[in-house]
PDB file of C-alpha atoms in Angstrom:
ATOM      1  CA  UNK A 894      34.892 105.294-126.268  1.00 40.00           C
ATOM      2  CA  UNK A 895      37.875 106.389-124.728  1.00 43.00           C
ATOM      3  CA  UNK A 896      41.803 105.045-124.791  1.00 38.00           C
ATOM      4  CA  UNK A 897      40.996 102.865-122.042  1.00 40.00           C
ATOM      5  CA  UNK A 898      38.325 101.183-124.357  1.00 40.00           C
ATOM      6  CA  UNK A 899      40.809 100.079-126.826  1.00 41.00           C
ATOM      7  CA  UNK A 900      43.754  99.087-124.628  1.00 39.00           C
ATOM      8  CA  UNK A 901      41.508  96.735-122.583  1.00 38.00           C
ATOM      9  CA  UNK A 902      40.291  95.647-126.191  1.00 41.00           C
ATOM     10  CA  UNK A 903      43.697  95.027-127.598  1.00 41.00           C
ATOM     11  CA  UNK A 904      44.332  93.649-123.830  1.00 40.00           C
ATOM     12  CA  UNK A 905      41.792  91.017-124.168  1.00 44.00           C
ATOM     13  CA  UNK A 906      43.060  90.048-127.656  1.00 42.00           C
ATOM     14  CA  UNK A 907      46.416  88.988-125.746  1.00 40.00           C
ATOM     15  CA  UNK A 908      44.833  87.267-122.882  1.00 39.00           C
ATOM     16  CA  UNK A 909      42.839  85.755-125.251  1.00 40.00           C
ATOM     17  CA  UNK A 910      45.853  84.757-127.781  1.00 38.00           C
ATOM     18  CA  UNK A 911      46.951  82.703-124.476  1.00 34.00           C
ATOM     19  CA  UNK A 912      43.974  81.859-123.795  1.00 37.00           C
ATOM     20  CA  UNK A 913      44.294  78.732-126.745  1.00 36.00           C
ATOM     21  CA  UNK A 914      48.190  79.351-127.069  1.00 35.00           C
ATOM     22  CA  UNK A 915      48.774  75.489-126.362  1.00 35.00           C
ATOM     23  CA  UNK A 916      46.926  74.219-129.458  1.00 38.00           C
ATOM     24  CA  UNK A 917      47.621  76.282-132.958  1.00 40.00           C
ATOM     25  CA  UNK A 918      47.814  75.040-136.250  1.00 41.00           C
ATOM     26  CA  UNK A 919      49.691  76.953-138.589  1.00 41.00           C
ATOM     27  CA  UNK A 920      48.476  78.340-141.301  1.00 39.00           C
ATOM     28  CA  UNK A 921      50.112  81.256-143.113  1.00 36.00           C
ATOM     29  CA  UNK A 922      48.799  83.798-144.853  1.00 33.00           C
ATOM     30  CA  UNK A 923      48.681  85.612-148.577  1.00 31.00           C
ATOM     31  CA  UNK A 924      46.106  87.797-150.182  1.00 31.00           C
ATOM     32  CA  UNK A 925      43.471  88.204-148.417  1.00 31.00           C
ATOM     33  CA  UNK A 926      39.880  86.959-150.121  1.00 33.00           C
ATOM     34  CA  UNK A 927      37.935  90.527-149.976  1.00 34.00           C
ATOM     35  CA  UNK A 928      38.130  94.185-149.002  1.00 35.00           C
ATOM     36  CA  UNK A 929      35.787  95.180-146.233  1.00 37.00           C
ATOM     37  CA  UNK A 930      32.721  96.285-147.492  1.00 41.00           C
ATOM     38  CA  UNK A 931      31.814  94.291-149.400  1.00 40.00           C
ATOM     39  CA  UNK A 932      28.683  91.421-149.454  1.00 40.00           C
ATOM     40  CA  UNK A 933      30.780  88.240-146.823  1.00 42.00           C
ATOM     41  CA  UNK A 934      30.950  85.479-149.483  1.00 44.00           C
ATOM     42  CA  UNK A 935      31.736  82.050-147.640  1.00 44.00           C
ATOM     43  CA  UNK A 936      35.194  82.671-145.950  1.00 45.00           C
ATOM     44  CA  UNK A 937      38.100  80.481-148.236  1.00 47.00           C
ATOM     45  CA  UNK A 938      38.874  77.562-146.293  1.00 51.00           C
ATOM     46  CA  UNK A 939      42.809  76.875-145.438  1.00 72.00           C
ATOM     47  CA  UNK A 940      43.806  80.651-145.583  1.00 90.00           C
ATOM     48  CA  UNK A 941      43.645  83.033-142.170  1.00 96.00           C
ATOM     49  CA  UNK A 942      43.745  86.038-143.289  1.00 96.00           C
ATOM     50  CA  UNK A 943      43.623  89.739-142.044  1.00 96.00           C
ATOM     51  CA  UNK A 944      43.089  92.663-143.287  1.00 95.00           C
ATOM     52  CA  UNK A 945      42.278  96.986-141.363  1.00 93.00           C
ATOM     53  CA  UNK A 946      40.883  99.261-143.374  1.00 91.00           C
ATOM     54  CA  UNK A 947      41.410  97.148-146.758  1.00 92.00           C
ATOM     55  CA  UNK A 948      44.998  96.280-146.742  1.00 93.00           C
ATOM     56  CA  UNK A 949      46.524  92.927-145.670  1.00 94.00           C
ATOM     57  CA  UNK A 950      47.950  92.785-142.968  1.00 93.00           C
ATOM     58  CA  UNK A 951      51.550  90.904-144.047  1.00 93.00           C
ATOM     59  CA  UNK A 952      51.836  87.974-141.541  1.00 95.00           C
ATOM     60  CA  UNK A 953      52.974  84.702-140.848  1.00 94.00           C
ATOM     61  CA  UNK A 954      49.539  83.012-138.511  1.00 95.00           C
ATOM     62  CA  UNK A 955      49.743  80.862-136.120  1.00 96.00           C
ATOM     63  CA  UNK A 956      45.842  79.540-136.252  1.00 96.00           C
ATOM     64  CA  UNK A 957      44.204  78.776-132.825  1.00 96.00           C
ATOM     65  CA  UNK A 958      40.906  78.355-132.286  1.00 97.00           C
ATOM     66  CA  UNK A 959      39.000  76.947-129.004  1.00 97.00           C
ATOM     67  CA  UNK A 960      35.648  76.510-128.080  1.00 96.00           C
ATOM     68  CA  UNK A 961      34.715  76.787-123.853  1.00 95.00           C
ATOM     69  CA  UNK A 962      30.272  76.438-122.635  1.00 93.00           C
ATOM     70  CA  UNK A 963      29.171  78.084-126.075  1.00 92.00           C
ATOM     71  CA  UNK A 964      31.893  80.647-125.980  1.00 96.00           C
ATOM     72  CA  UNK A 965      34.224  80.300-129.140  1.00 97.00           C
ATOM     73  CA  UNK A 966      37.330  82.013-129.101  1.00 97.00           C
ATOM     74  CA  UNK A 967      39.663  82.587-132.143  1.00 98.00           C
ATOM     75  CA  UNK A 968      43.068  83.137-132.714  1.00 97.00           C
ATOM     76  CA  UNK A 969      45.640  84.704-135.229  1.00 97.00           C
ATOM     77  CA  UNK A 970      49.611  84.979-133.412  1.00 97.00           C
ATOM     78  CA  UNK A 971      52.696  86.381-135.171  1.00 96.00           C
ATOM     79  CA  UNK A 972      54.643  86.937-132.373  1.00 95.00           C
ATOM     80  CA  UNK A 973      57.862  88.449-135.052  1.00 95.00           C
ATOM     81  CA  UNK A 974      55.992  90.495-137.026  1.00 94.00           C
ATOM     82  CA  UNK A 975      57.943  93.147-139.323  1.00 92.00           C
ATOM     83  CA  UNK A 976      55.451  95.923-139.193  1.00 91.00           C
ATOM     84  CA  UNK A 977      52.939  94.716-135.506  1.00 93.00           C
ATOM     85  CA  UNK A 978      56.187  93.168-133.592  1.00 94.00           C
ATOM     86  CA  UNK A 979      53.933  90.925-132.041  1.00 95.00           C
ATOM     87  CA  UNK A 980      51.148  90.844-133.238  1.00 96.00           C
ATOM     88  CA  UNK A 981      46.872  88.737-132.530  1.00 97.00           C
ATOM     89  CA  UNK A 982      43.999  89.097-133.733  1.00 97.00           C
ATOM     90  CA  UNK A 983      41.383  87.591-132.113  1.00 97.00           C
ATOM     91  CA  UNK A 984      37.812  87.399-131.887  1.00 98.00           C
ATOM     92  CA  UNK A 985      34.960  86.241-129.103  1.00 97.00           C
ATOM     93  CA  UNK A 986      32.129  84.246-130.567  1.00 97.00           C
ATOM     94  CA  UNK A 987      28.413  83.043-128.797  1.00 96.00           C
ATOM     95  CA  UNK A 988      26.730  81.051-131.315  1.00 93.00           C
ATOM     96  CA  UNK A 989      26.107  83.538-134.299  1.00 93.00           C
ATOM     97  CA  UNK A 990      27.213  86.579-132.597  1.00 96.00           C
ATOM     98  CA  UNK A 991      30.621  88.269-132.570  1.00 97.00           C
ATOM     99  CA  UNK A 992      31.647  89.724-129.304  1.00 97.00           C
ATOM    100  CA  UNK A 993      34.876  91.126-129.447  1.00 97.00           C
ATOM    101  CA  UNK A 994      37.212  92.092-131.921  1.00 97.00           C
ATOM    102  CA  UNK A 995      40.840  93.068-131.639  1.00 96.00           C
ATOM    103  CA  UNK A 996      43.852  93.825-133.315  1.00 95.00           C
ATOM    104  CA  UNK A 997      47.224  94.601-131.538  1.00 94.00           C
ATOM    105  CA  UNK A 998      49.985  94.785-132.035  1.00 94.00           C
ATOM    106  CA  UNK A 999      52.980  95.439-129.271  1.00 93.00           C
ATOM    107  CA  UNK A1000      54.020  98.660-132.216  1.00 91.00           C
ATOM    108  CA  UNK A1001      53.545 100.107-135.586  1.00 89.00           C
ATOM    109  CA  UNK A1002      50.757 102.690-134.512  1.00 85.00           C
ATOM    110  CA  UNK A1003      51.863 106.108-134.813  1.00 81.00           C
ATOM    111  CA  UNK A1004      55.059 107.447-132.999  1.00 79.00           C
ATOM    112  CA  UNK A1005      56.302 103.118-133.351  1.00 81.00           C
ATOM    113  CA  UNK A1006      53.756 102.962-130.507  1.00 84.00           C
ATOM    114  CA  UNK A1007      51.449 100.148-130.000  1.00 90.00           C
ATOM    115  CA  UNK A1008      48.612  99.568-131.805  1.00 89.00           C
ATOM    116  CA  UNK A1009      45.681  98.593-131.326  1.00 91.00           C
ATOM    117  CA  UNK A1010      41.535  97.651-133.309  1.00 93.00           C
ATOM    118  CA  UNK A1011      38.767  96.782-131.114  1.00 94.00           C
ATOM    119  CA  UNK A1012      35.568  95.568-131.058  1.00 96.00           C
ATOM    120  CA  UNK A1013      32.856  94.970-128.622  1.00 95.00           C
ATOM    121  CA  UNK A1014      29.299  93.954-129.082  1.00 94.00           C
ATOM    122  CA  UNK A1015      27.586  96.160-126.905  1.00 91.00           C
ATOM    123  CA  UNK A1016      29.819  99.597-126.713  1.00 88.00           C
ATOM    124  CA  UNK A1017      29.504 102.718-129.316  1.00 85.00           C
ATOM    125  CA  UNK A1018      30.677 103.284-132.642  1.00 83.00           C
ATOM    126  CA  UNK A1019      31.449  99.140-133.682  1.00 92.00           C
ATOM    127  CA  UNK A1020      30.622  96.844-135.658  1.00 95.00           C
ATOM    128  CA  UNK A1021      30.908  93.348-136.214  1.00 97.00           C
ATOM    129  CA  UNK A1022      29.165  90.202-138.379  1.00 97.00           C
ATOM    130  CA  UNK A1023      29.451  86.315-138.633  1.00 97.00           C
ATOM    131  CA  UNK A1024      30.075  84.316-141.611  1.00 97.00           C
ATOM    132  CA  UNK A1025      31.212  80.208-140.875  1.00 94.00           C
ATOM    133  CA  UNK A1026      32.244  77.924-143.123  1.00 94.00           C
ATOM    134  CA  UNK A1027      32.967  74.766-141.134  1.00 93.00           C
ATOM    135  CA  UNK A1028      35.447  75.311-139.320  1.00 94.00           C
ATOM    136  CA  UNK A1029      36.792  79.319-141.351  1.00 96.00           C
ATOM    137  CA  UNK A1030      34.419  81.933-140.077  1.00 97.00           C
ATOM    138  CA  UNK A1031      35.071  85.111-140.735  1.00 97.00           C
ATOM    139  CA  UNK A1032      34.501  88.384-139.075  1.00 98.00           C
ATOM    140  CA  UNK A1033      34.068  91.893-140.896  1.00 97.00           C
ATOM    141  CA  UNK A1034      33.044  95.504-139.917  1.00 97.00           C
ATOM    142  CA  UNK A1035      34.395  98.820-137.392  1.00 96.00           C
ATOM    143  CA  UNK A1036      36.254  98.662-134.758  1.00 95.00           C
ATOM    144  CA  UNK A1037      37.949 101.709-132.395  1.00 93.00           C
ATOM    145  CA  UNK A1038      41.235 102.881-132.703  1.00 90.00           C
ATOM    146  CA  UNK A1039      43.047 106.486-131.476  1.00 81.00           C
ATOM    147  CA  UNK A1040      46.641 108.592-132.155  1.00 76.00           C
ATOM    148  CA  UNK A1041      47.724 107.165-128.459  1.00 75.00           C
ATOM    149  CA  UNK A1042      50.387 110.536-129.836  1.00 78.00           C
ATOM    150  CA  UNK A1043      47.447 113.095-129.384  1.00 78.00           C
ATOM    151  CA  UNK A1044      44.119 111.173-127.236  1.00 76.00           C
ATOM    152  CA  UNK A1045      42.642 114.504-127.602  1.00 81.00           C
ATOM    153  CA  UNK A1046      41.738 114.313-131.783  1.00 81.00           C
ATOM    154  CA  UNK A1047      39.548 110.998-130.455  1.00 80.00           C
ATOM    155  CA  UNK A1048      39.047 107.602-131.700  1.00 86.00           C
ATOM    156  CA  UNK A1049      38.413 106.566-135.010  1.00 89.00           C
ATOM    157  CA  UNK A1050      36.387 103.603-137.011  1.00 92.00           C
ATOM    158  CA  UNK A1051      39.189 100.949-138.487  1.00 93.00           C
ATOM    159  CA  UNK A1052      36.890  98.542-141.006  1.00 96.00           C
ATOM    160  CA  UNK A1053      38.752  95.137-140.697  1.00 96.00           C
ATOM    161  CA  UNK A1054      37.896  91.913-143.081  1.00 97.00           C
ATOM    162  CA  UNK A1055      40.185  88.865-140.662  1.00 98.00           C
ATOM    163  CA  UNK A1056      39.504  84.866-142.144  1.00 97.00           C
ATOM    164  CA  UNK A1057      40.029  82.772-138.899  1.00 98.00           C
ATOM    165  CA  UNK A1058      41.022  79.032-140.706  1.00 97.00           C
ATOM    166  CA  UNK A1059      40.400  76.243-138.209  1.00 96.00           C
ATOM    167  CA  UNK A1060      42.278  73.119-139.165  1.00 94.00           C
ATOM    168  CA  UNK A1061      40.493  71.794-135.438  1.00 93.00           C
ATOM    169  CA  UNK A1062      38.546  72.968-132.167  1.00 94.00           C
ATOM    170  CA  UNK A1063      39.809  72.466-129.142  1.00 94.00           C
ATOM    171  CA  UNK A1064      37.372  71.351-126.840  1.00 91.00           C
ATOM    172  CA  UNK A1065      34.739  71.204-129.525  1.00 78.00           C
TER     173      UNK A1065
END
């Protein structure tokens, strides 16, 4: 997968966040519900969290969830994150299938560059699984990331574990 696709996935995260920003719920994260790669237990209701490569992303997330024509758009945003700047974590789900996951920050990558991890169904180099409990959705899997300071190094695989705790789902 090339760095263009990673950039597209990061842009998709921002677009998803903007699509649903008008109707968000505030939910803070304090700890991950489990580590990536473990069996997917039911998500913890009430807490939106994200972890990458087993490390919790420390953030105060606004959680936004919207459904339109069978597509569920999920977004976590923290516009003043100390590590990642404007941070967006998003996913698109159709039925029980995860279509895309994007984690992007305006900073936090190598040498202060933007940070991005992405997964797209059908694209090589990734996976995603969905577990749901009411209006809480947990997505675990692997996405692709790249060191933008050394594009010749190629992409790397990164594990993610994201819980979207939706107080309400707009359009549901």
